[in-house]
mmCIF file with all atom_site columns, C-alpha atoms in Angstrom:
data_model
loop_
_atom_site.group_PDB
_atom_site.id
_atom_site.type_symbol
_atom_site.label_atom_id
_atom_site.label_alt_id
_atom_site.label_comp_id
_atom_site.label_asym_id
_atom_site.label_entity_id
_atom_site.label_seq_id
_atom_site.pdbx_PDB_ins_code
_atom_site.Cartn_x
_atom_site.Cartn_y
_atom_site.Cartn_z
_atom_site.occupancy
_atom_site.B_iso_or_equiv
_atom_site.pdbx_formal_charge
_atom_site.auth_seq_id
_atom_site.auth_comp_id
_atom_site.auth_asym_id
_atom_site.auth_atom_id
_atom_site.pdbx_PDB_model_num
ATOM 1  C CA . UNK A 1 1  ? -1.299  2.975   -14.029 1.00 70.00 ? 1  UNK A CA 1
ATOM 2  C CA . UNK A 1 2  ? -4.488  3.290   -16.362 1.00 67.00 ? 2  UNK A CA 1
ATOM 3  C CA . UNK A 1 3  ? -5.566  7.063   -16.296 1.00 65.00 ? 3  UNK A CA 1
ATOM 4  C CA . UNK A 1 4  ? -9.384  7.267   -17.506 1.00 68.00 ? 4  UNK A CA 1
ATOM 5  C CA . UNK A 1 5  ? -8.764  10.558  -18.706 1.00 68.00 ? 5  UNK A CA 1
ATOM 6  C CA . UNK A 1 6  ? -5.096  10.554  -20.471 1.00 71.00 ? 6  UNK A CA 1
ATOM 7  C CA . UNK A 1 7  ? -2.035  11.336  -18.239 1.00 74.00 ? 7  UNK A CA 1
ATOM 8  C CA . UNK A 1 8  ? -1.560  14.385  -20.436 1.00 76.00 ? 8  UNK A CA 1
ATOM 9  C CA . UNK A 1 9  ? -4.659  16.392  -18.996 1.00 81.00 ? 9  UNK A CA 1
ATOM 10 C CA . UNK A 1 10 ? -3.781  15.440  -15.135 1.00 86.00 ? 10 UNK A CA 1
ATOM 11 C CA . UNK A 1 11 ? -1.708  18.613  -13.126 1.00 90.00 ? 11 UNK A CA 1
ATOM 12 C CA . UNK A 1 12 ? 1.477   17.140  -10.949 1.00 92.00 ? 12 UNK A CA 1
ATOM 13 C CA . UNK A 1 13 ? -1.101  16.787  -7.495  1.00 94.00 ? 13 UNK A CA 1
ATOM 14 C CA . UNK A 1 14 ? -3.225  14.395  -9.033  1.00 92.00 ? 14 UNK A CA 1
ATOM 15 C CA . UNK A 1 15 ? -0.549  12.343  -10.868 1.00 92.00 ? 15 UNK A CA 1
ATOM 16 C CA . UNK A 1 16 ? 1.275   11.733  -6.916  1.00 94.00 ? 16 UNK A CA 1
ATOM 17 C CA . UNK A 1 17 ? -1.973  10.913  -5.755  1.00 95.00 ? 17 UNK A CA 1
ATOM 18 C CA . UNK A 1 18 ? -2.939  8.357   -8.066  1.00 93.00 ? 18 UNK A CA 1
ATOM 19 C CA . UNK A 1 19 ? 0.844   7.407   -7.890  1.00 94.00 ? 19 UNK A CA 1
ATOM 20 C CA . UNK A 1 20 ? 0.412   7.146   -4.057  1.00 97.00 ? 20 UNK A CA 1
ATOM 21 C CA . UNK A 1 21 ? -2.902  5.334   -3.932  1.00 96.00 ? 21 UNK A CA 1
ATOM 22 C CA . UNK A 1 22 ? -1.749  2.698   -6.565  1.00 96.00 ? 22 UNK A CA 1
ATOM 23 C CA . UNK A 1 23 ? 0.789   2.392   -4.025  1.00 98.00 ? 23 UNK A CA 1
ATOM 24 C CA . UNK A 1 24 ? -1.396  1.722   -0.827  1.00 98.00 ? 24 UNK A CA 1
ATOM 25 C CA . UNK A 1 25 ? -3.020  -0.744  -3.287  1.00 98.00 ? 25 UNK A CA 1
ATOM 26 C CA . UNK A 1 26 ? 0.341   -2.705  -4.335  1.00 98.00 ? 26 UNK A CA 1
ATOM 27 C CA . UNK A 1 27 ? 1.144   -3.023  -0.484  1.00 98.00 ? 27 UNK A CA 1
ATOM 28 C CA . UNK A 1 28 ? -2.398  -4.301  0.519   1.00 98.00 ? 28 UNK A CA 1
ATOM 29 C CA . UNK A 1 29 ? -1.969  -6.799  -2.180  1.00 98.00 ? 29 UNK A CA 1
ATOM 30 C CA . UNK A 1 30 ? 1.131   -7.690  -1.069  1.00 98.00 ? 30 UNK A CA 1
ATOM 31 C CA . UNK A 1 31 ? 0.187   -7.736  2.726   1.00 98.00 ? 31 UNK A CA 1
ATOM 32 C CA . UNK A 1 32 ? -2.782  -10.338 1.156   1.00 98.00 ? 32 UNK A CA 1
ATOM 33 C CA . UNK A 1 33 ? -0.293  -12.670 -0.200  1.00 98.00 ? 33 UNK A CA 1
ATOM 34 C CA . UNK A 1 34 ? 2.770   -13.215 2.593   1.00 98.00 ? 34 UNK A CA 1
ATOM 35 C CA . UNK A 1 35 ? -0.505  -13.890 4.958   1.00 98.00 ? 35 UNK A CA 1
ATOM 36 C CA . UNK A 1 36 ? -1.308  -16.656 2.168   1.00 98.00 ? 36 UNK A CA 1
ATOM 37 C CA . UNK A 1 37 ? 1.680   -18.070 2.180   1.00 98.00 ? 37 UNK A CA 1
ATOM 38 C CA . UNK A 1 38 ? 2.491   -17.422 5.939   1.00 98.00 ? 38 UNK A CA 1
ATOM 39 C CA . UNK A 1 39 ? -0.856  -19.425 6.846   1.00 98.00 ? 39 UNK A CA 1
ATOM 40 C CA . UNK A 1 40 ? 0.321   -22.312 4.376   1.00 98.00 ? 40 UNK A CA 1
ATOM 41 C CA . UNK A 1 41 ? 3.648   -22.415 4.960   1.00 98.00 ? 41 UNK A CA 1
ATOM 42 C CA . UNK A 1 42 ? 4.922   -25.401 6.886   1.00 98.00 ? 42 UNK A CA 1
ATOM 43 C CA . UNK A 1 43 ? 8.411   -24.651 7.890   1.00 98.00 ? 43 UNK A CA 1
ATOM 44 C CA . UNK A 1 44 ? 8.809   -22.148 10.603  1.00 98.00 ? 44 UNK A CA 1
ATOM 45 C CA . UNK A 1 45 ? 12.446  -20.915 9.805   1.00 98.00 ? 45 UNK A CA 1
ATOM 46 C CA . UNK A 1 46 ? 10.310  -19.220 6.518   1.00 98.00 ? 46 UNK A CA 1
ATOM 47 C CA . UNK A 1 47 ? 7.650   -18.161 8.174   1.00 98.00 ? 47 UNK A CA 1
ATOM 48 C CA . UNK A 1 48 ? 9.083   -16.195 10.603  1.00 98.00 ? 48 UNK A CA 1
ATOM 49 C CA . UNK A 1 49 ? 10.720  -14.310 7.593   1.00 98.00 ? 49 UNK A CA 1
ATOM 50 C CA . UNK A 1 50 ? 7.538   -13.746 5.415   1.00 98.00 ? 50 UNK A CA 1
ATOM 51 C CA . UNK A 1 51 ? 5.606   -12.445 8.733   1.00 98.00 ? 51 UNK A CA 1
ATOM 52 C CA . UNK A 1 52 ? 8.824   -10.068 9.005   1.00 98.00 ? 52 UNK A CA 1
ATOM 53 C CA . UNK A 1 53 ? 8.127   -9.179  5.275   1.00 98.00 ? 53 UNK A CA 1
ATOM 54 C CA . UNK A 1 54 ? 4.386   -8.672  5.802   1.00 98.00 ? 54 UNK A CA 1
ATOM 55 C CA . UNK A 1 55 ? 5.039   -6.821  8.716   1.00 98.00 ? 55 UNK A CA 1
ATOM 56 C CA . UNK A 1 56 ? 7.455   -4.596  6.676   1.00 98.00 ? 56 UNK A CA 1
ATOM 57 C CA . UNK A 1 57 ? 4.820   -3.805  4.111   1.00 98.00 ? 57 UNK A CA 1
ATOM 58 C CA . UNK A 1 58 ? 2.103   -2.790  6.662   1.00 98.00 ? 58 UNK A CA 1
ATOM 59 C CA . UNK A 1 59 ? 4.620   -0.323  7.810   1.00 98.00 ? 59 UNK A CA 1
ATOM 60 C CA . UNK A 1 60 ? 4.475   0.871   3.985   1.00 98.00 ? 60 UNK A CA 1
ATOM 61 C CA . UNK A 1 61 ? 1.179   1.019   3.652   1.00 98.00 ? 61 UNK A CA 1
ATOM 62 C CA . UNK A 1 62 ? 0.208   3.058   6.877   1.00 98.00 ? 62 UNK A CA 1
ATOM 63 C CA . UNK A 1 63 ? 2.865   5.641   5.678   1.00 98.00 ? 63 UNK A CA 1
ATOM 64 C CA . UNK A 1 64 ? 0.870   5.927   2.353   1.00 98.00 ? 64 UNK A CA 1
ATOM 65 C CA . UNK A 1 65 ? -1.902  6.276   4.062   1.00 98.00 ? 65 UNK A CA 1
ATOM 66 C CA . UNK A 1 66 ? -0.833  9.219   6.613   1.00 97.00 ? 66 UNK A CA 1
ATOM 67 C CA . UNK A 1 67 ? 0.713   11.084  3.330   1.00 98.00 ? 67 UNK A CA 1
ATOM 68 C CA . UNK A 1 68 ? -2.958  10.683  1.373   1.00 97.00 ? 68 UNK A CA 1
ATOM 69 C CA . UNK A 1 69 ? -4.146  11.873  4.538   1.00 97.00 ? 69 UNK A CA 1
ATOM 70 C CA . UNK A 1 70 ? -1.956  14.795  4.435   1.00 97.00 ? 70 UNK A CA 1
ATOM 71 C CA . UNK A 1 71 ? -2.125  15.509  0.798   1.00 96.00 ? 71 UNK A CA 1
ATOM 72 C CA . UNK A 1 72 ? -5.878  14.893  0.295   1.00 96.00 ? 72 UNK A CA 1
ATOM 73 C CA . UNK A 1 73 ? -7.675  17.266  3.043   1.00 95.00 ? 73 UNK A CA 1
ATOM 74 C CA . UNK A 1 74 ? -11.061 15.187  1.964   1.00 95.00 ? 74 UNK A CA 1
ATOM 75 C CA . UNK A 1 75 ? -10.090 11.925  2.388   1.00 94.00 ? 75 UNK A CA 1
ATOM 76 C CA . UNK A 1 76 ? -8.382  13.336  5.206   1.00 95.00 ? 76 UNK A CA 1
ATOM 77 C CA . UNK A 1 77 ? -11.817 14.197  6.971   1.00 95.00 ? 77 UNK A CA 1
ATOM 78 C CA . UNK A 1 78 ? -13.338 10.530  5.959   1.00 95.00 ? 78 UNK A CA 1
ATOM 79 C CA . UNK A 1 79 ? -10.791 8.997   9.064   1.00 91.00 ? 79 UNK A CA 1
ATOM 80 C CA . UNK A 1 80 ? -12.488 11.318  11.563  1.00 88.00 ? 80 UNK A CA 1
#
């Protein structure tokens, strides 16, 4: 993670937030690229297992996103 600031001035909230946000972001990307390869991909024996994959990692990233919600009372309130 870059930290704009230095990780040195950051308190232990912030540092799992960021750490939880770069998260969601690493599991969108990944969600991005099995649909890539799933709409590519010719044999269906490996498709079915990268949709299982992708599926697996937009289980990941709604549980990031309920514990941001959780965590972060303002982002919380941007959902509603």
């Amino acid at each position: 993670m870059v930290f704009e600031e230095g990780k040195n001035t950051l308190n232990e909230y912030t540092l799992d937030l960021e750490r939880a946000r770069q998260s969601l972001i690493e599991e969108l990307d990944a969600i991005n690229k099995y649909q890539e390869r799933i709409d590519n991909c010719k044999d269906r024996e490996l498709r079915k297992v990268l949709e299982h994959n992708r599926n697996e990692e937009k289980e990941h990233a709604a549980m990031l996103i309920q514990l941001i919600r959780k965590k972060d009372k303002t982002q919380d309130m941007a959902f509603k």
